Amino acid sequence: MTTDLTGLAEETASRLRNDITGGALPPGQRLSETRLAAELGVSRNTLREVFRLLTREGLLRHEPNRGVFVAVPSMASIVDIYRVRRLIEVPALAHAWPRHEAVAQMRLAVEKARAAREIQDWRMVGSANMEFHAAIVALTDSARLQGFFAQIIAELRLAFGLLDSPERLHEPYIDRNARILDLLVEGRQDQAAAMLAGYLDESERVVLAAFARLG
Amino acid sequence: MTTDLTGLAEETASRLRNDITGGALPPGQRLSETRLAAELGVSRNTLREVFRLLTREGLLRHEPNRGVFVAVPSMASIVDIYRVRRLIEVPALAHAWPRHEAVAQMRLAVEKARAAREIQDWRMVGSANMEFHAAIVALTDSARLQGFFAQIIAELRLAFGLLDSPERLHEPYIDRNARILDLLVEGRQDQAAAMLAGYLDESERVVLAAFARLG
DNA sequence: TCTACCGTGATTGTTGAACAAAAGAACCGG
DNA sequence: CCGGTTCTTTTGTTCAACAATCACGGTAGA
């Protein structure tokens, strides 16, 4: 799971990514090149490379001659993200090999989520849930799909950061993830996939509803 | 289809992309920063931004402290790409709305391919075929999926560039694309999807076989 | 002759400064 | 109150410099 932190640019990108998905930099926030470069202790050129990376990932928005801003998630983007998730995750689970090595990652994510629930760390519960879904995609053995999905997840976390009540957002899915995992190892992939599909539908509804309440 | 050519970096990226997929820069070729910067008439910094972009797209490979190279397609990457294509394109077609606006793009691509066949321009036939598949993905109305697919396609074109006999590679699919389009507009999406699935299987076999002959 | 070591040259990684161009803000006249 | 003009800030792009790293070749020793 360790990304190549080779190079200052990627390292800085990783730091900034956390600041964004962690909510330290609110959506819509403008990022001044000179100020942020000084703040992060890197040169302007390096920071611009970082901006390119994160813009490509959908976390930043770039307006020519005006600057870069933290991306503002829209309802349209959430709908799109869930559409992609359904399209990728459900078949991934349906065609999975129950003894694939990624199953271990899924189990790990479930345990991590439960541990986080114990200490009421809902943000960590959210992370663990995301790792569970990333593990589902890993069942496909497709490096490209996994890379793409990682981006999607980062964008979704950005949207989650806007919403409050993280408990309602993540808690209900911990045990369902566990159930999905059980079904998979029992060889009942289609039931697992069906359950996941319902999961995604409901999650999308909840997120959209919470989003609508913000105006 | 017009990319924002805002900014010198993206413009240069576009130029370099064509050089790569067009075969002017062979896979494995090392790209010296200073030399290429002078050749393209941009500064080293700008070129490095371009490198980031194309590396992200999978067209270049970056080795720390050694430089960037034109990516060398492997059999593993081809298998992966076709896996992704099946996963995305087949459901996209199966659930498509026969009167979607992207259908017009599909028709356009078919006509372009036939026109190119007339003048024996197999490279253009290849482009048109790719546009046909991009149009299939456009049926999903998902901006993220379309962006992802565009990358996949660029990588695949890179692999095609390695192979000779472009006629055998592209010609057989022109009429099949037309047939798929017909089935879709007649509302027989599942038959269209099934045909596409067979199409992809066969295309993968052909490409892998041609690839294996290269050693 | 072969191999291990070391130095040299070239390339990348990163920085800082500079300047043109564009956008936004302040100002001024009507 | 409004429209236009100047001023200031920020971005887009380039250039020059230097440290770190790598590739190559030569040398010493077995």
Coordinates of C-alpha atoms (C1' of nucleotides) in Angstrom, one line a residue:
Chain A
M1 CA 0.0 0.0 0.0
T2 CA 3.0 2.3 0.2
T3 CA 3.1 4.6 -2.7
D4 CA 6.5 5.5 -4.3
L5 CA 7.3 8.6 -2.5
T6 CA 10.2 9.1 -4.8
G7 CA 10.6 12.7 -5.5
L8 CA 9.7 15.8 -3.6
A9 CA 6.8 16.6 -5.9
E10 CA 5.0 13.4 -5.2
E11 CA 5.7 13.6 -1.5
T12 CA 4.3 17.1 -1.4
A13 CA 1.3 15.9 -3.5
S14 CA 0.6 13.3 -0.9
R15 CA 0.7 15.9 1.9
L16 CA -1.6 18.2 0.1
R17 CA -3.9 15.4 -0.8
N18 CA -4.4 14.7 2.9
D19 CA -5.0 18.3 3.6
I20 CA -7.7 18.4 1.1
T21 CA -9.5 15.1 1.8
G22 CA -9.0 15.7 5.5
G23 CA -10.9 19.0 5.3
A24 CA -8.0 21.3 6.2
L25 CA -8.5 23.0 2.9
P26 CA -12.2 23.6 2.3
P27 CA -13.7 23.1 -1.2
G28 CA -13.7 26.3 -3.2
Q29 CA -10.6 27.5 -1.4
R30 CA -8.2 29.3 -3.6
L31 CA -4.6 28.1 -3.5
S32 CA -2.1 30.9 -4.1
E33 CA 1.1 29.6 -5.6
T34 CA 3.6 31.8 -3.8
R35 CA 1.9 31.5 -0.5
L36 CA 1.4 27.8 -0.5
A37 CA 4.8 27.2 -1.9
A38 CA 6.3 29.1 1.1
E39 CA 4.0 27.3 3.5
L40 CA 5.0 23.9 2.2
G41 CA 8.6 24.7 1.9
V42 CA 8.9 23.9 -1.8
S43 CA 9.6 26.1 -4.8
R44 CA 6.8 27.4 -7.0
N45 CA 7.9 25.2 -9.9
T46 CA 7.6 22.1 -7.8
L47 CA 4.2 23.2 -6.5
R48 CA 3.0 23.7 -10.0
E49 CA 3.9 20.1 -10.7
V50 CA 1.9 19.1 -7.7
F51 CA -1.0 21.1 -8.9
R52 CA -1.0 19.2 -12.2
L53 CA -1.0 15.9 -10.4
L54 CA -3.9 16.7 -8.2
T55 CA -5.9 18.5 -10.9
R56 CA -5.6 15.3 -12.9
E57 CA -7.0 13.4 -10.0
G58 CA -10.0 15.6 -9.7
L59 CA -9.1 17.1 -6.4
L60 CA -8.2 20.5 -7.7
R61 CA -9.8 22.7 -10.4
H62 CA -7.6 24.9 -12.6
E63 CA -8.9 28.1 -14.1
P64 CA -6.6 29.5 -16.7
N65 CA -4.9 32.7 -15.6
R66 CA -6.9 32.7 -12.4
G67 CA -5.4 30.0 -10.3
V68 CA -6.2 26.6 -8.8
F69 CA -9.0 25.9 -6.3
V70 CA -10.0 23.0 -4.2
A71 CA -12.7 21.2 -6.3
V72 CA -16.2 21.7 -5.2
P73 CA -18.2 18.4 -5.4
S74 CA -21.5 18.7 -7.1
M75 CA -24.5 16.4 -7.1
A76 CA -23.7 15.6 -10.7
S77 CA -20.3 14.4 -9.7
I78 CA -21.6 12.3 -6.9
V79 CA -24.1 10.6 -9.3
D80 CA -21.3 10.0 -11.8
I81 CA -19.0 8.6 -9.1
Y82 CA -21.7 6.1 -7.9
R83 CA -22.5 5.1 -11.4
V84 CA -18.8 4.3 -12.0
R85 CA -18.6 2.5 -8.6
R86 CA -21.6 0.3 -9.5
L87 CA -20.2 -0.5 -12.9
I88 CA -16.9 -1.6 -11.5
E89 CA -17.4 -3.0 -8.1
V90 CA -20.5 -5.2 -8.7
P91 CA -19.0 -7.2 -11.6
A92 CA -15.7 -7.3 -9.7
L93 CA -17.3 -9.0 -6.8
A94 CA -19.6 -11.2 -9.0
H95 CA -16.7 -12.7 -10.9
A96 CA -14.3 -12.9 -8.0
W97 CA -12.3 -15.9 -7.0
P98 CA -13.1 -16.5 -3.3
R99 CA -9.5 -17.3 -2.5
H100 CA -8.0 -14.3 -4.1
E101 CA -5.3 -12.6 -2.1
A102 CA -7.3 -9.4 -2.0
V103 CA -9.8 -11.1 0.2
A104 CA -7.2 -10.7 3.0
Q105 CA -7.3 -7.0 2.4
M106 CA -11.0 -7.0 2.6
R107 CA -10.9 -8.8 5.9
L108 CA -8.3 -6.4 7.2
A109 CA -10.5 -3.4 6.2
V110 CA -13.4 -4.9 8.1
E111 CA -11.4 -5.4 11.2
K112 CA -10.0 -1.9 11.0
A113 CA -13.4 -0.4 10.6
R114 CA -14.7 -2.3 13.7
A115 CA -11.7 -1.2 15.7
A116 CA -12.3 2.4 14.7
R117 CA -16.0 2.1 15.7
E118 CA -14.9 1.0 19.2
I119 CA -13.1 4.3 19.7
Q120 CA -15.8 6.2 17.8
D121 CA -13.3 7.5 15.2
W122 CA -15.7 7.9 12.4
R123 CA -13.2 9.4 10.1
M124 CA -11.1 6.2 10.4
V125 CA -14.2 4.2 9.8
G126 CA -14.7 6.0 6.6
S127 CA -11.1 5.3 5.5
A128 CA -11.5 1.6 6.4
N129 CA -14.7 1.4 4.4
M130 CA -13.0 2.9 1.4
E131 CA -10.2 0.4 1.8
F132 CA -12.7 -2.3 1.7
H133 CA -14.1 -1.2 -1.6
A134 CA -10.6 -0.7 -3.0
A135 CA -9.9 -4.3 -2.0
I136 CA -13.0 -5.3 -4.0
V137 CA -11.6 -3.7 -7.1
A138 CA -8.3 -5.4 -6.4
L139 CA -10.1 -8.6 -7.0
T140 CA -10.0 -7.8 -10.7
D141 CA -6.2 -7.9 -10.8
S142 CA -6.3 -4.9 -13.0
A143 CA -3.7 -2.3 -12.2
R144 CA -5.4 0.3 -14.4
L145 CA -8.8 -0.3 -12.8
Q146 CA -7.3 0.0 -9.3
G147 CA -5.5 3.3 -10.2
F148 CA -8.7 4.7 -11.6
F149 CA -10.7 3.6 -8.6
A150 CA -8.3 5.2 -6.2
Q151 CA -9.0 8.6 -7.9
I152 CA -12.7 8.1 -7.7
I153 CA -12.4 7.3 -4.0
A154 CA -10.3 10.4 -3.4
E155 CA -13.0 12.5 -5.0
L156 CA -15.7 10.9 -3.0
R157 CA -13.9 11.5 0.2
L158 CA -13.7 15.2 -0.8
A159 CA -17.5 15.1 -1.0
F160 CA -17.9 13.3 2.3
G161 CA -15.8 16.0 3.9
L162 CA -18.5 18.5 3.2
L163 CA -21.2 16.5 5.0
D164 CA -21.6 16.3 8.7
S165 CA -22.7 13.4 10.8
P166 CA -20.0 11.0 9.7
E167 CA -21.5 8.3 11.9
R168 CA -24.7 7.9 9.9
L169 CA -22.6 8.1 6.8
H170 CA -20.3 5.2 7.6
E171 CA -21.5 3.1 10.5
P172 CA -24.3 1.3 8.9
Y173 CA -22.0 -0.3 6.3
I174 CA -19.4 -1.9 8.6
D175 CA -21.5 -5.0 9.3
R176 CA -22.7 -5.1 5.8
N177 CA -19.2 -5.2 4.5
A178 CA -18.5 -8.1 6.9
R179 CA -21.6 -9.9 5.5
I180 CA -20.4 -9.3 1.9
L181 CA -17.0 -10.7 2.8
D182 CA -18.6 -13.8 4.3
L183 CA -20.8 -14.4 1.3
L184 CA -17.7 -14.2 -1.0
V185 CA -15.6 -16.7 0.9
E186 CA -18.6 -19.1 1.0
G187 CA -18.6 -18.9 -2.8
R188 CA -21.9 -17.1 -3.1
Q189 CA -20.5 -14.3 -5.2
D190 CA -23.8 -13.4 -6.9
Q191 CA -25.5 -12.9 -3.5
A192 CA -22.5 -10.8 -2.4
A193 CA -22.7 -8.7 -5.5
A194 CA -26.4 -8.2 -5.2
M195 CA -25.9 -7.1 -1.6
L196 CA -23.2 -4.7 -2.7
A197 CA -25.5 -3.2 -5.4
G198 CA -28.1 -2.5 -2.8
Y199 CA -25.5 -1.1 -0.6
L200 CA -24.3 1.4 -3.2
D201 CA -27.8 2.4 -4.1
E202 CA -28.6 3.2 -0.5
S203 CA -25.3 5.0 0.1
E204 CA -25.9 7.1 -2.9
R205 CA -29.3 8.1 -1.7
V206 CA -28.0 9.0 1.7
V207 CA -25.1 11.1 0.4
L208 CA -27.3 12.9 -2.1
A209 CA -29.9 13.7 0.5
A210 CA -27.3 15.0 2.9
F211 CA -25.9 17.0 0.0
A212 CA -29.2 18.5 -0.9
R213 CA -29.7 19.7 2.7
L214 CA -26.6 21.9 2.2
G215 CA -28.0 23.8 -0.7
Chain B
M1 CA -13.8 16.4 -28.9
T2 CA -11.7 19.6 -28.7
T3 CA -9.4 19.4 -25.7
D4 CA -8.7 22.7 -23.9
L5 CA -5.5 23.7 -25.5
T6 CA -5.2 26.4 -22.9
G7 CA -1.6 26.6 -21.9
L8 CA 1.6 25.8 -23.7
A9 CA 2.1 22.7 -21.6
E10 CA -1.1 21.0 -22.8
E11 CA -0.5 22.0 -26.3
T12 CA 3.0 20.5 -26.2
A13 CA 1.6 17.4 -24.5
S14 CA -0.8 17.0 -27.4
R15 CA 2.0 17.3 -29.9
L16 CA 4.2 14.8 -28.1
R17 CA 1.3 12.4 -27.7
N18 CA 0.9 12.3 -31.5
D19 CA 4.6 11.7 -31.9
I20 CA 4.3 8.8 -29.6
T21 CA 1.2 7.1 -30.8
G22 CA 2.1 8.0 -34.3
G23 CA 5.3 6.0 -34.0
A24 CA 7.7 8.8 -34.5
L25 CA 9.1 8.1 -31.1
P26 CA 9.6 4.3 -30.7
P27 CA 8.7 2.6 -27.4
G28 CA 11.7 2.4 -25.1
Q29 CA 13.2 5.6 -26.6
R30 CA 14.7 7.7 -24.0
L31 CA 13.7 11.4 -24.0
S32 CA 16.4 13.7 -22.9
E33 CA 15.0 16.8 -21.2
T34 CA 17.4 19.4 -22.6
R35 CA 17.4 18.0 -26.1
L36 CA 13.7 17.5 -26.4
A37 CA 13.0 20.9 -24.8
A38 CA 15.1 22.6 -27.4
E39 CA 13.6 20.5 -30.2
L40 CA 10.1 21.4 -29.2
G41 CA 10.9 25.0 -28.5
V42 CA 9.8 25.0 -24.9
S43 CA 11.7 25.3 -21.6
R44 CA 12.8 22.4 -19.5
N45 CA 10.3 23.2 -16.8
T46 CA 7.4 23.2 -19.2
L47 CA 8.6 20.0 -20.7
R48 CA 8.7 18.4 -17.3
E49 CA 5.1 19.3 -16.8
V50 CA 4.3 17.6 -20.1
F51 CA 6.2 14.6 -18.9
R52 CA 4.0 14.4 -15.8
L53 CA 0.9 14.5 -17.9
L54 CA 1.9 11.8 -20.3
T55 CA 3.3 9.6 -17.6
R56 CA 0.0 9.8 -15.8
E57 CA -1.6 8.7 -19.0
G58 CA 0.6 5.7 -19.3
L59 CA 2.4 6.8 -22.5
L60 CA 5.7 7.5 -20.7
R61 CA 7.6 5.7 -18.0
H62 CA 9.6 7.6 -15.5
E63 CA 12.6 6.2 -13.8
P64 CA 13.9 8.3 -10.9
N65 CA 17.1 10.0 -11.6
R66 CA 17.4 8.2 -14.9
G67 CA 14.9 10.0 -17.1
V68 CA 11.7 9.3 -19.0
F69 CA 11.2 6.7 -21.7
V70 CA 8.4 6.0 -24.1
A71 CA 6.4 3.2 -22.5
V72 CA 7.0 -0.3 -23.8
P73 CA 3.7 -2.2 -24.0
S74 CA 3.9 -5.7 -22.5
M75 CA 1.6 -8.6 -23.0
A76 CA 0.5 -8.1 -19.4
S77 CA -0.6 -4.5 -20.2
I78 CA -2.5 -5.7 -23.2
V79 CA -4.4 -8.3 -21.2
D80 CA -5.2 -5.7 -18.6
I81 CA -6.4 -3.2 -21.2
Y82 CA -8.7 -5.7 -22.8
R83 CA -10.0 -6.8 -19.4
V84 CA -10.9 -3.2 -18.7
R85 CA -12.4 -2.7 -22.1
R86 CA -14.7 -5.7 -21.7
L87 CA -15.7 -4.6 -18.2
I88 CA -16.7 -1.1 -19.4
E89 CA -17.8 -1.4 -23.0
V90 CA -20.0 -4.4 -22.8
P91 CA -22.3 -3.2 -20.0
A92 CA -22.3 0.3 -21.6
L93 CA -23.8 -1.1 -24.7
A94 CA -26.1 -3.6 -22.9
H95 CA -27.7 -0.8 -21.0
A96 CA -27.7 1.8 -23.6
W97 CA -30.6 3.9 -24.7
P98 CA -30.9 3.5 -28.5
R99 CA -31.6 7.1 -29.1
H100 CA -28.7 8.5 -27.1
E101 CA -26.9 11.3 -28.7
A102 CA -23.6 9.3 -28.7
V103 CA -25.2 7.0 -31.3
A104 CA -24.6 9.8 -33.8
Q105 CA -20.9 9.6 -32.9
M106 CA -20.9 5.9 -33.4
R107 CA -22.4 6.3 -36.8
L108 CA -19.9 9.0 -37.7
A109 CA -17.0 6.7 -36.7
V110 CA -18.3 3.9 -38.9
E111 CA -18.6 6.2 -41.8
K112 CA -15.1 7.6 -41.2
A113 CA -13.7 4.1 -41.0
R114 CA -15.3 3.1 -44.3
A115 CA -14.1 6.3 -46.0
A116 CA -10.6 5.5 -44.8
R117 CA -10.8 2.0 -46.1
E118 CA -11.6 3.3 -49.5
I119 CA -8.3 5.1 -49.6
Q120 CA -6.5 2.3 -47.8
D121 CA -5.5 4.5 -44.9
W122 CA -5.3 1.9 -42.3
R123 CA -4.0 4.2 -39.7
M124 CA -7.1 6.3 -40.0
V125 CA -9.2 3.2 -39.9
G126 CA -7.6 2.4 -36.6
S127 CA -8.4 5.9 -35.3
A128 CA -12.0 5.7 -36.5
N129 CA -12.4 2.3 -34.8
M130 CA -11.1 3.8 -31.6
E131 CA -13.6 6.6 -31.9
F132 CA -16.3 4.1 -32.3
H133 CA -15.4 2.5 -29.0
A134 CA -15.1 5.8 -27.3
A135 CA -18.6 6.6 -28.5
I136 CA -19.8 3.4 -26.9
V137 CA -18.4 4.5 -23.6
A138 CA -20.0 7.9 -24.1
L139 CA -23.3 6.0 -24.0
T140 CA -22.8 5.8 -20.2
D141 CA -22.9 9.6 -19.8
S142 CA -20.1 9.3 -17.3
A143 CA -17.4 12.0 -17.7
R144 CA -15.0 10.0 -15.5
L145 CA -15.4 6.8 -17.4
Q146 CA -14.9 8.6 -20.7
G147 CA -11.7 10.2 -19.4
F148 CA -10.4 6.9 -18.2
F149 CA -11.2 5.2 -21.4
A150 CA -9.4 7.8 -23.4
Q151 CA -6.2 6.9 -21.5
I152 CA -6.7 3.2 -22.1
I153 CA -7.2 3.9 -25.8
A154 CA -4.0 5.9 -26.0
E155 CA -2.1 3.1 -24.4
L156 CA -3.6 0.6 -26.8
R157 CA -2.7 2.7 -29.8
L158 CA 0.9 2.7 -28.5
A159 CA 0.8 -1.1 -28.6
F160 CA -0.7 -1.2 -32.0
G161 CA 2.1 1.0 -33.3
L162 CA 4.5 -1.8 -32.5
L163 CA 2.7 -4.3 -34.8
D164 CA 2.8 -4.3 -38.5
S165 CA 0.0 -5.3 -40.9
P166 CA -2.4 -2.7 -39.7
E167 CA -4.9 -3.9 -42.3
R168 CA -5.5 -7.3 -40.6
L169 CA -5.6 -5.4 -37.3
H170 CA -8.4 -3.0 -38.1
E171 CA -10.2 -3.9 -41.3
P172 CA -12.2 -6.9 -40.1
Y173 CA -14.0 -4.8 -37.5
I174 CA -15.4 -2.0 -39.7
D175 CA -18.4 -4.0 -40.7
R176 CA -18.8 -5.5 -37.3
N177 CA -19.0 -2.1 -35.8
A178 CA -21.7 -1.2 -38.3
R179 CA -23.6 -4.3 -37.4
I180 CA -23.3 -3.5 -33.7
L181 CA -24.6 0.0 -34.4
D182 CA -27.6 -1.5 -36.3
L183 CA -28.5 -3.8 -33.5
L184 CA -28.4 -1.0 -31.0
V185 CA -30.7 1.3 -32.9
E186 CA -33.1 -1.6 -33.4
G187 CA -33.3 -1.9 -29.7
R188 CA -31.5 -5.3 -29.5
Q189 CA -28.9 -4.1 -27.0
D190 CA -28.1 -7.5 -25.6
Q191 CA -27.3 -8.9 -29.0
A192 CA -25.2 -5.9 -29.7
A193 CA -23.4 -6.4 -26.4
A194 CA -22.8 -10.1 -27.0
M195 CA -21.4 -9.3 -30.4
L196 CA -19.1 -6.7 -28.9
A197 CA -17.9 -9.2 -26.3
G198 CA -16.9 -11.7 -29.0
Y199 CA -15.3 -8.9 -31.0
L200 CA -13.1 -7.9 -28.0
D201 CA -12.1 -11.5 -27.4
E202 CA -11.0 -12.0 -30.9
S203 CA -9.3 -8.7 -31.1
E204 CA -7.3 -9.5 -28.0
R205 CA -6.3 -12.8 -29.4
V206 CA -5.1 -11.3 -32.6
V207 CA -3.1 -8.6 -30.9
L208 CA -1.5 -11.0 -28.4
A209 CA -0.6 -13.3 -31.2
A210 CA 1.0 -10.5 -33.2
F211 CA 2.7 -9.4 -30.1
A212 CA 4.1 -12.8 -29.4
R213 CA 5.6 -13.0 -32.9
L214 CA 7.8 -10.0 -32.0
G215 CA 9.5 -11.7 -29.1
Chain C
dT1 C1' 42.9 -11.4 -18.7
dC2 C1' 39.5 -10.5 -15.5
dT3 C1' 37.4 -7.9 -11.9
dA4 C1' 36.7 -4.4 -8.4
dC5 C1' 37.2 0.3 -7.6
dC6 C1' 37.2 5.1 -8.4
dG7 C1' 36.8 9.5 -10.8
dT8 C1' 34.8 12.0 -14.5
dG9 C1' 31.2 13.7 -17.2
dA10 C1' 26.4 14.0 -18.2
dT11 C1' 21.6 14.1 -16.7
dT12 C1' 18.1 14.7 -13.5
dG13 C1' 15.9 17.1 -9.4
dT14 C1' 15.1 21.4 -7.4
dT15 C1' 15.5 26.1 -6.5
dG16 C1' 15.3 31.2 -7.2
dA17 C1' 14.8 35.1 -9.9
dA18 C1' 13.0 37.4 -13.8
dC19 C1' 9.5 39.2 -17.0
dA20 C1' 5.3 39.3 -20.0
dA21 C1' 0.4 38.7 -19.9
dA22 C1' -3.9 38.5 -17.8
dA23 C1' -7.2 39.3 -14.1
dG24 C1' -8.9 41.9 -10.4
dA25 C1' -9.0 46.2 -7.6
dA26 C1' -8.8 50.9 -6.8
dC27 C1' -9.5 55.2 -8.6
dC28 C1' -11.4 58.9 -11.2
dG29 C1' -14.5 61.6 -14.3
dG30 C1' -19.1 62.0 -15.8
Chain D
dC1 C1' -24.5 55.8 -9.5
dC2 C1' -21.9 54.3 -13.5
dG3 C1' -18.2 53.5 -17.0
dG4 C1' -13.6 53.7 -18.2
dT5 C1' -8.6 53.8 -16.9
dT6 C1' -4.7 52.9 -14.3
dC7 C1' -2.4 50.1 -10.8
dT8 C1' -1.3 45.9 -8.4
dT9 C1' -1.3 41.2 -7.9
dT10 C1' -1.1 36.6 -9.7
dT11 C1' -0.2 33.4 -13.1
dG12 C1' 2.5 31.5 -17.3
dT13 C1' 6.9 30.7 -18.9
dT14 C1' 11.7 31.1 -19.3
dC15 C1' 16.5 31.0 -17.8
dA16 C1' 20.5 30.1 -15.0
dA17 C1' 22.4 27.7 -11.3
dC18 C1' 23.8 23.9 -8.2
dA19 C1' 23.4 19.4 -5.6
dA20 C1' 22.5 14.6 -6.2
dT21 C1' 22.6 10.7 -8.9
dC22 C1' 23.8 7.7 -12.5
dA23 C1' 26.6 5.8 -16.6
dC24 C1' 30.9 5.2 -18.5
dG25 C1' 35.7 4.5 -18.8
dG26 C1' 40.2 3.9 -16.9
dT27 C1' 43.2 2.0 -13.5
dA28 C1' 45.1 -1.0 -10.1
dG29 C1' 45.4 -5.4 -8.4
dA30 C1' 44.8 -10.5 -8.4

